[in-house]
mmCIF file with all atom_site columns, C-alpha atoms in Angstrom:
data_model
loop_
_atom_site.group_PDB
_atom_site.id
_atom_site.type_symbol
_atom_site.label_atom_id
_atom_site.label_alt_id
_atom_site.label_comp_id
_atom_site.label_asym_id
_atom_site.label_entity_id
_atom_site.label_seq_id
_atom_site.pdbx_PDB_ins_code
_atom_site.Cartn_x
_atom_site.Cartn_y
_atom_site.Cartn_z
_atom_site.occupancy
_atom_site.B_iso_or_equiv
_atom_site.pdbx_formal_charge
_atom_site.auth_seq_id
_atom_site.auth_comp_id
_atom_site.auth_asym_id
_atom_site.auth_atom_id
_atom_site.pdbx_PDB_model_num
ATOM 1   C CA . UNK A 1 1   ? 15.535  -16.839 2.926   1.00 0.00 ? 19  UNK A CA 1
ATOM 2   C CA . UNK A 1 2   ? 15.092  -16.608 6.737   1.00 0.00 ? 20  UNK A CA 1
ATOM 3   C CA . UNK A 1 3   ? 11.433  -18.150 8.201   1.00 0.00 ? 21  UNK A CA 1
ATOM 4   C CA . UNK A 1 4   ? 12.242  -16.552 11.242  1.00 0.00 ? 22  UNK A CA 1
ATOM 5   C CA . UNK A 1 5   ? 9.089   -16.081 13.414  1.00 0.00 ? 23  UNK A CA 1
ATOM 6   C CA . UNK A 1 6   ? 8.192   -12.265 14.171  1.00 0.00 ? 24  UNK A CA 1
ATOM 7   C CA . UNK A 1 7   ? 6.146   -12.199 17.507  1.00 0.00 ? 25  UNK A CA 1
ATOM 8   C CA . UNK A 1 8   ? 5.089   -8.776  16.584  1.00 0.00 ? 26  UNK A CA 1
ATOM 9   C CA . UNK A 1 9   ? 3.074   -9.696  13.132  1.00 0.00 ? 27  UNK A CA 1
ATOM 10  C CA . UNK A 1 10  ? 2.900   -13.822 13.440  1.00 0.00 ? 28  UNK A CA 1
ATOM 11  C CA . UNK A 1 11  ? 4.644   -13.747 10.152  1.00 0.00 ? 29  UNK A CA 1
ATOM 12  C CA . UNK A 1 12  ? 7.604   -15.328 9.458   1.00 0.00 ? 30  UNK A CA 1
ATOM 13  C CA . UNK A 1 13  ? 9.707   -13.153 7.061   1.00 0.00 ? 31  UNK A CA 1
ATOM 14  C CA . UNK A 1 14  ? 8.977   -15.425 3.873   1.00 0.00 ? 32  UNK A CA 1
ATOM 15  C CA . UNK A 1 15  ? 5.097   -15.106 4.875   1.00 0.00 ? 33  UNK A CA 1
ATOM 16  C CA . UNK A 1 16  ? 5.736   -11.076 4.968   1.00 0.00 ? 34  UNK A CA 1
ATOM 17  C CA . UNK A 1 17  ? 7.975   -11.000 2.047   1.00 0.00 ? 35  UNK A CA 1
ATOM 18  C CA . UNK A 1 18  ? 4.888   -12.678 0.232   1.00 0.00 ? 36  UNK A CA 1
ATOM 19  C CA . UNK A 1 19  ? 2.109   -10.688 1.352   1.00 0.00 ? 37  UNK A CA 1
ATOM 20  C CA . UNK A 1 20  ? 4.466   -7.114  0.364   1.00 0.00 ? 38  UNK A CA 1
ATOM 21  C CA . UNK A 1 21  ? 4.726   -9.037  -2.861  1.00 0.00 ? 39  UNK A CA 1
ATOM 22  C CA . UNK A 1 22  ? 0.847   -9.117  -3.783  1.00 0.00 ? 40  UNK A CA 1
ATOM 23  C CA . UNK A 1 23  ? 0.386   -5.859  -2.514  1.00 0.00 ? 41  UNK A CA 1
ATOM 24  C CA . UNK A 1 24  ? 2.617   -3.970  -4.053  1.00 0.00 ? 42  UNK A CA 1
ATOM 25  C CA . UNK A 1 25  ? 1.521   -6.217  -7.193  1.00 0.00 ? 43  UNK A CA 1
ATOM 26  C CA . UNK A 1 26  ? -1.640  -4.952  -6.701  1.00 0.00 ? 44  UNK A CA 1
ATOM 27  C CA . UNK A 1 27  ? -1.119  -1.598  -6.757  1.00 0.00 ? 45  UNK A CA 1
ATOM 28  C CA . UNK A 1 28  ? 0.786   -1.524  -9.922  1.00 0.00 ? 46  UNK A CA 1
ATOM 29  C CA . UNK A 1 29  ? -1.630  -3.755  -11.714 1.00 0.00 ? 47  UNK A CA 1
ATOM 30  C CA . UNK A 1 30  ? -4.448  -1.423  -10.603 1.00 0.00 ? 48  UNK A CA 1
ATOM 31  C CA . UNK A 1 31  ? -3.046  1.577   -12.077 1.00 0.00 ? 49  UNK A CA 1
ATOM 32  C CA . UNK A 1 32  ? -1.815  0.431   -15.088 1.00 0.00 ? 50  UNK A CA 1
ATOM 33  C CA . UNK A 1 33  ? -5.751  -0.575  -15.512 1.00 0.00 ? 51  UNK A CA 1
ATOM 34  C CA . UNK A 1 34  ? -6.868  3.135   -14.864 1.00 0.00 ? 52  UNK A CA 1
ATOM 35  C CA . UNK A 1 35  ? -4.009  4.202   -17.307 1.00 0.00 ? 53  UNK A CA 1
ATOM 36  C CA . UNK A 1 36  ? -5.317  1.287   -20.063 1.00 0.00 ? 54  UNK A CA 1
ATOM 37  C CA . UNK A 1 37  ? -8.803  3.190   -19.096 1.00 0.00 ? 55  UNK A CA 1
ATOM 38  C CA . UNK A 1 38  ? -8.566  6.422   -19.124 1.00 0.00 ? 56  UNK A CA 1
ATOM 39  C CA . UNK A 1 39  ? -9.502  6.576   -15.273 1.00 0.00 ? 57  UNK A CA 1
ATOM 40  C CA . UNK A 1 40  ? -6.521  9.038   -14.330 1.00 0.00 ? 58  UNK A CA 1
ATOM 41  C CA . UNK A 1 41  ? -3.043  9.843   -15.162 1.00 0.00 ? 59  UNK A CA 1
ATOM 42  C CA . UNK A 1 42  ? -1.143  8.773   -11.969 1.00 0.00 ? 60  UNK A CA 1
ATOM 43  C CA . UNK A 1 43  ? 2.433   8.207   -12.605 1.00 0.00 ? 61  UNK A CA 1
ATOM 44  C CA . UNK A 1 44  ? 3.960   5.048   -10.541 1.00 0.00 ? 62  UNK A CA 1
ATOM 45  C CA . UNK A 1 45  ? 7.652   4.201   -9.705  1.00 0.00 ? 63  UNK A CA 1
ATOM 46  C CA . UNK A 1 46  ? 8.987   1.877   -7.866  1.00 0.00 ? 64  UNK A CA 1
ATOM 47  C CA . UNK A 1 47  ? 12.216  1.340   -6.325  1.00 0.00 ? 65  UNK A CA 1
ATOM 48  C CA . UNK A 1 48  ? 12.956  -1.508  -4.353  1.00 0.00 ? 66  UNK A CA 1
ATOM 49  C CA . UNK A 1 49  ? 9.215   -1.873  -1.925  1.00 0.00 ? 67  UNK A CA 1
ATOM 50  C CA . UNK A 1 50  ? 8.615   1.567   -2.488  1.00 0.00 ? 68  UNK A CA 1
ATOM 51  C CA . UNK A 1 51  ? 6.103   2.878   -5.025  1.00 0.00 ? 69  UNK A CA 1
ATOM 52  C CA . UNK A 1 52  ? 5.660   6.376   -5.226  1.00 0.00 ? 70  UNK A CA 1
ATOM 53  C CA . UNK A 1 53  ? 2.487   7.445   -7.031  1.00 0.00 ? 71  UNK A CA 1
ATOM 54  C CA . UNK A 1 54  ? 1.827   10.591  -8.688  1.00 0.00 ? 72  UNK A CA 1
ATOM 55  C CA . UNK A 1 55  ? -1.373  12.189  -9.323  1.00 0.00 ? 73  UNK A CA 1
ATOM 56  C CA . UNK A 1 56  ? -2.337  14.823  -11.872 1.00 0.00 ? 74  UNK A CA 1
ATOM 57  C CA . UNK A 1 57  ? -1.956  17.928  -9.202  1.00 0.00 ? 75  UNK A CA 1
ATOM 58  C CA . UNK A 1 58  ? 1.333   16.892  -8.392  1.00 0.00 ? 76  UNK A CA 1
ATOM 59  C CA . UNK A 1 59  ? 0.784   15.031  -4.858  1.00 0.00 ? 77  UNK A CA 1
ATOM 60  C CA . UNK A 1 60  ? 2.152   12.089  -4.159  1.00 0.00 ? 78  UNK A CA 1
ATOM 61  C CA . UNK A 1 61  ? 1.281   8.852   -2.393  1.00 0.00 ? 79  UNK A CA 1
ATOM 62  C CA . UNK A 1 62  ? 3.714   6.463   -1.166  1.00 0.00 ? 80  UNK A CA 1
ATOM 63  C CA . UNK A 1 63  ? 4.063   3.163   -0.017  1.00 0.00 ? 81  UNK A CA 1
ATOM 64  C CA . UNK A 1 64  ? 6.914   1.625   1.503   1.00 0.00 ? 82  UNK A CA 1
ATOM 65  C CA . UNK A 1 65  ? 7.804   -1.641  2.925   1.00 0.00 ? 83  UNK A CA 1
ATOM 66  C CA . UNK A 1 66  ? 9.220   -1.719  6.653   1.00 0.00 ? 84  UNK A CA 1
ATOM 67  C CA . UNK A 1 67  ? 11.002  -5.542  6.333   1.00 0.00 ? 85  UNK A CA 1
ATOM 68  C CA . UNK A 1 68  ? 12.307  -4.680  10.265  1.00 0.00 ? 86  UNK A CA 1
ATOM 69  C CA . UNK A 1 69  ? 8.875   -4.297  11.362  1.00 0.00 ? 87  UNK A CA 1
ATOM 70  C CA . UNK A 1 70  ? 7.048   -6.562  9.407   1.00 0.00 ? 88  UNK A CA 1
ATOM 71  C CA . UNK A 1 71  ? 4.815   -3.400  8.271   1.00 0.00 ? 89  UNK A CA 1
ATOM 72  C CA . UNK A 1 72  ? 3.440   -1.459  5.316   1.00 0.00 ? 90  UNK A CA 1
ATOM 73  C CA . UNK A 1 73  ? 3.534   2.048   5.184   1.00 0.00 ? 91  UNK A CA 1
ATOM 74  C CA . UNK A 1 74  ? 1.537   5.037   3.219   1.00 0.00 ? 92  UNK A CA 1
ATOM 75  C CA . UNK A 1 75  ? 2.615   8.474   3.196   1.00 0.00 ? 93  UNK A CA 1
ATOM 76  C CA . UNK A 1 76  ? -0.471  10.521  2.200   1.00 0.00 ? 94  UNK A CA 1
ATOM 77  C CA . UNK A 1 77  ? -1.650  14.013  2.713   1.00 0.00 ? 95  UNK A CA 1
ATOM 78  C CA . UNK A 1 78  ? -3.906  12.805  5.651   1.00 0.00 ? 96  UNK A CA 1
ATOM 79  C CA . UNK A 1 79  ? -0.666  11.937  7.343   1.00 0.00 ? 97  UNK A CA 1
ATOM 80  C CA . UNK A 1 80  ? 1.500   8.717   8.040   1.00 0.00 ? 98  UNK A CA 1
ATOM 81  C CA . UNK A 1 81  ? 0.256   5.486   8.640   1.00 0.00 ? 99  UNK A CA 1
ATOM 82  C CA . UNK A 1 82  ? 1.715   1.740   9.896   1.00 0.00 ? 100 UNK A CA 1
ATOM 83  C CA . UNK A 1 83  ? -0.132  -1.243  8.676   1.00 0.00 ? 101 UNK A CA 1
ATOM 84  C CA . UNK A 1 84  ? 0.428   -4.960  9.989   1.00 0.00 ? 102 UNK A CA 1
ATOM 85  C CA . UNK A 1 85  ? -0.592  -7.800  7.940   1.00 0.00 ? 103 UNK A CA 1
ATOM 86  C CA . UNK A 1 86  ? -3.435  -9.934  9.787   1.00 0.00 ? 104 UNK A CA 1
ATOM 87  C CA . UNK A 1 87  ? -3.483  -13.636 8.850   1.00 0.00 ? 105 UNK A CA 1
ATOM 88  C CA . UNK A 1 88  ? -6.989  -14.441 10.308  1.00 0.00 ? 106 UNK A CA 1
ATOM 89  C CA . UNK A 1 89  ? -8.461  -11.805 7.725   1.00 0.00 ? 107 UNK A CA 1
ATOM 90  C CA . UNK A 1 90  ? -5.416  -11.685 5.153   1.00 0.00 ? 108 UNK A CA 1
ATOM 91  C CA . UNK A 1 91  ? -5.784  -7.961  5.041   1.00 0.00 ? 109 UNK A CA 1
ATOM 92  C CA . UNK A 1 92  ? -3.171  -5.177  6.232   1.00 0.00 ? 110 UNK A CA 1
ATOM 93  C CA . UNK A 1 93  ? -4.748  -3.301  9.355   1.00 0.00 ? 111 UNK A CA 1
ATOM 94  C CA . UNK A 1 94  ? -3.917  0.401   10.519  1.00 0.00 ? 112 UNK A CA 1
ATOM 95  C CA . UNK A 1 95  ? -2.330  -0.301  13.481  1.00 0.00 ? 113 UNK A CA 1
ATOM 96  C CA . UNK A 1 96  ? -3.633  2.315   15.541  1.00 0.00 ? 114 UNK A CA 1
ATOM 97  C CA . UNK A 1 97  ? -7.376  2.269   13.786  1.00 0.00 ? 115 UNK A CA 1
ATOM 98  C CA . UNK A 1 98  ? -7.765  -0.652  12.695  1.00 0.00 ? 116 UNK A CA 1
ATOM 99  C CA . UNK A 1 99  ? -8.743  0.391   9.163   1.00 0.00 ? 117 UNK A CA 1
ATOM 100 C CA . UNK A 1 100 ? -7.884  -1.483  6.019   1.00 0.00 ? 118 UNK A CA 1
ATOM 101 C CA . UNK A 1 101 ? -4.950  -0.826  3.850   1.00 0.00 ? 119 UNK A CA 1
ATOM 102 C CA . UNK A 1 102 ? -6.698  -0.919  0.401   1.00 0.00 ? 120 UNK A CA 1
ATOM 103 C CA . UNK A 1 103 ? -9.270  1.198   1.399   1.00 0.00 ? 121 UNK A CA 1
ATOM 104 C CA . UNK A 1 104 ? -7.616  3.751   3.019   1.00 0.00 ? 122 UNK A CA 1
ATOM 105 C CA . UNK A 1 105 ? -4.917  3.670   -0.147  1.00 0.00 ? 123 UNK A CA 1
ATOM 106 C CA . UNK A 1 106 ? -8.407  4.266   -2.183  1.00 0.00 ? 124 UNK A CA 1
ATOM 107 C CA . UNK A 1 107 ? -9.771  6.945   -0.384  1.00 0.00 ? 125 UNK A CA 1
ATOM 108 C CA . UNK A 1 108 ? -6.452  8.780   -0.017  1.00 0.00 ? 126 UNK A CA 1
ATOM 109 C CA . UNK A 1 109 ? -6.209  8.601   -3.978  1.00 0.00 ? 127 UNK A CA 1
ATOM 110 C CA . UNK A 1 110 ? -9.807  9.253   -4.432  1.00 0.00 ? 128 UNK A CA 1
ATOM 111 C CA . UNK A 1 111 ? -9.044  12.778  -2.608  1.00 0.00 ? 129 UNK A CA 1
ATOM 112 C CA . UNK A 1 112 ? -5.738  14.045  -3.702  1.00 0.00 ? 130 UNK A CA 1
ATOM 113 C CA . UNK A 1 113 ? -6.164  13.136  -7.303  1.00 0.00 ? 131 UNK A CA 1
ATOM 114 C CA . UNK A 1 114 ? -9.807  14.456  -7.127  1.00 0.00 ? 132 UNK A CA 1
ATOM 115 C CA . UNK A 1 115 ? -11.354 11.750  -8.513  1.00 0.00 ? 133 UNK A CA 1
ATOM 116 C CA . UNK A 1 116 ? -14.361 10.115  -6.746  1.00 0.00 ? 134 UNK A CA 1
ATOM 117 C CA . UNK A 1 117 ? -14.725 6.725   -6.544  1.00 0.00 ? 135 UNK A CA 1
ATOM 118 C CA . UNK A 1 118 ? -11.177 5.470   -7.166  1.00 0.00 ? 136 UNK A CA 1
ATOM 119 C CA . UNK A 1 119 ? -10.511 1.737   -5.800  1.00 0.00 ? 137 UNK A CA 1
ATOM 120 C CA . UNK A 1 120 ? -7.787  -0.082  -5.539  1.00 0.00 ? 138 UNK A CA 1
#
């Protein structure tokens, strides 16, 4: 396991390794709640760092690691985005808007699977 230093994120590549880790735990854990639920039917798979989650009208979201980069990527309707992991706030930041991962992951769900409210 390399602890390489990144200058780009801060993170060394266990540190990034880790932080894709509870992420992408996160997601999975949060929809297999709405499944247990009843919340909505959004079928998940993963392959590697990549989930790909699909709503009931037959969008997708995905999310990809980018190990190279040290970033975390969503593919959404809305368009592309790049997120960096911030180690002050232990949150992953848009890196052109600043905006958190989690709730942009949210509201992206909340509109292509039509369901208000959604939160990851």
């Amino acid at each position: 396991m390399s602890t390489s230093l990144d200058t780009t994120s801060g993170l060394t590549d266990a540190q990034y390794d880790e932080a894709i880790r509870v992420a992408l735990a996160r997601i999975e854990s949060t929809v297999d709640r709405w499944l247990e639920d009843d919340v909505i039917d959004i079928d998940t798979a993963r392959t590697g760092s990549m989930i790909t989650l699909s709503l009931p009208n037959r969008s997708q979201l995905i999310v990809n690691a980018q190990p190279p980069l040290h970033e975390l990527w969503l593919a959404a309707r809305r368009g592309g985005f790049h997120f960096r992991y911030d180690i002050a706030s232990g949150r992953w930041l848009d890196t052109r808007s600043g905006e958190e991962f989690f709730a942009l992951l949210s509201a992206c769900a909340s509109e292509q699977g039509g369901q208000p409210g959604l939160s990851f």
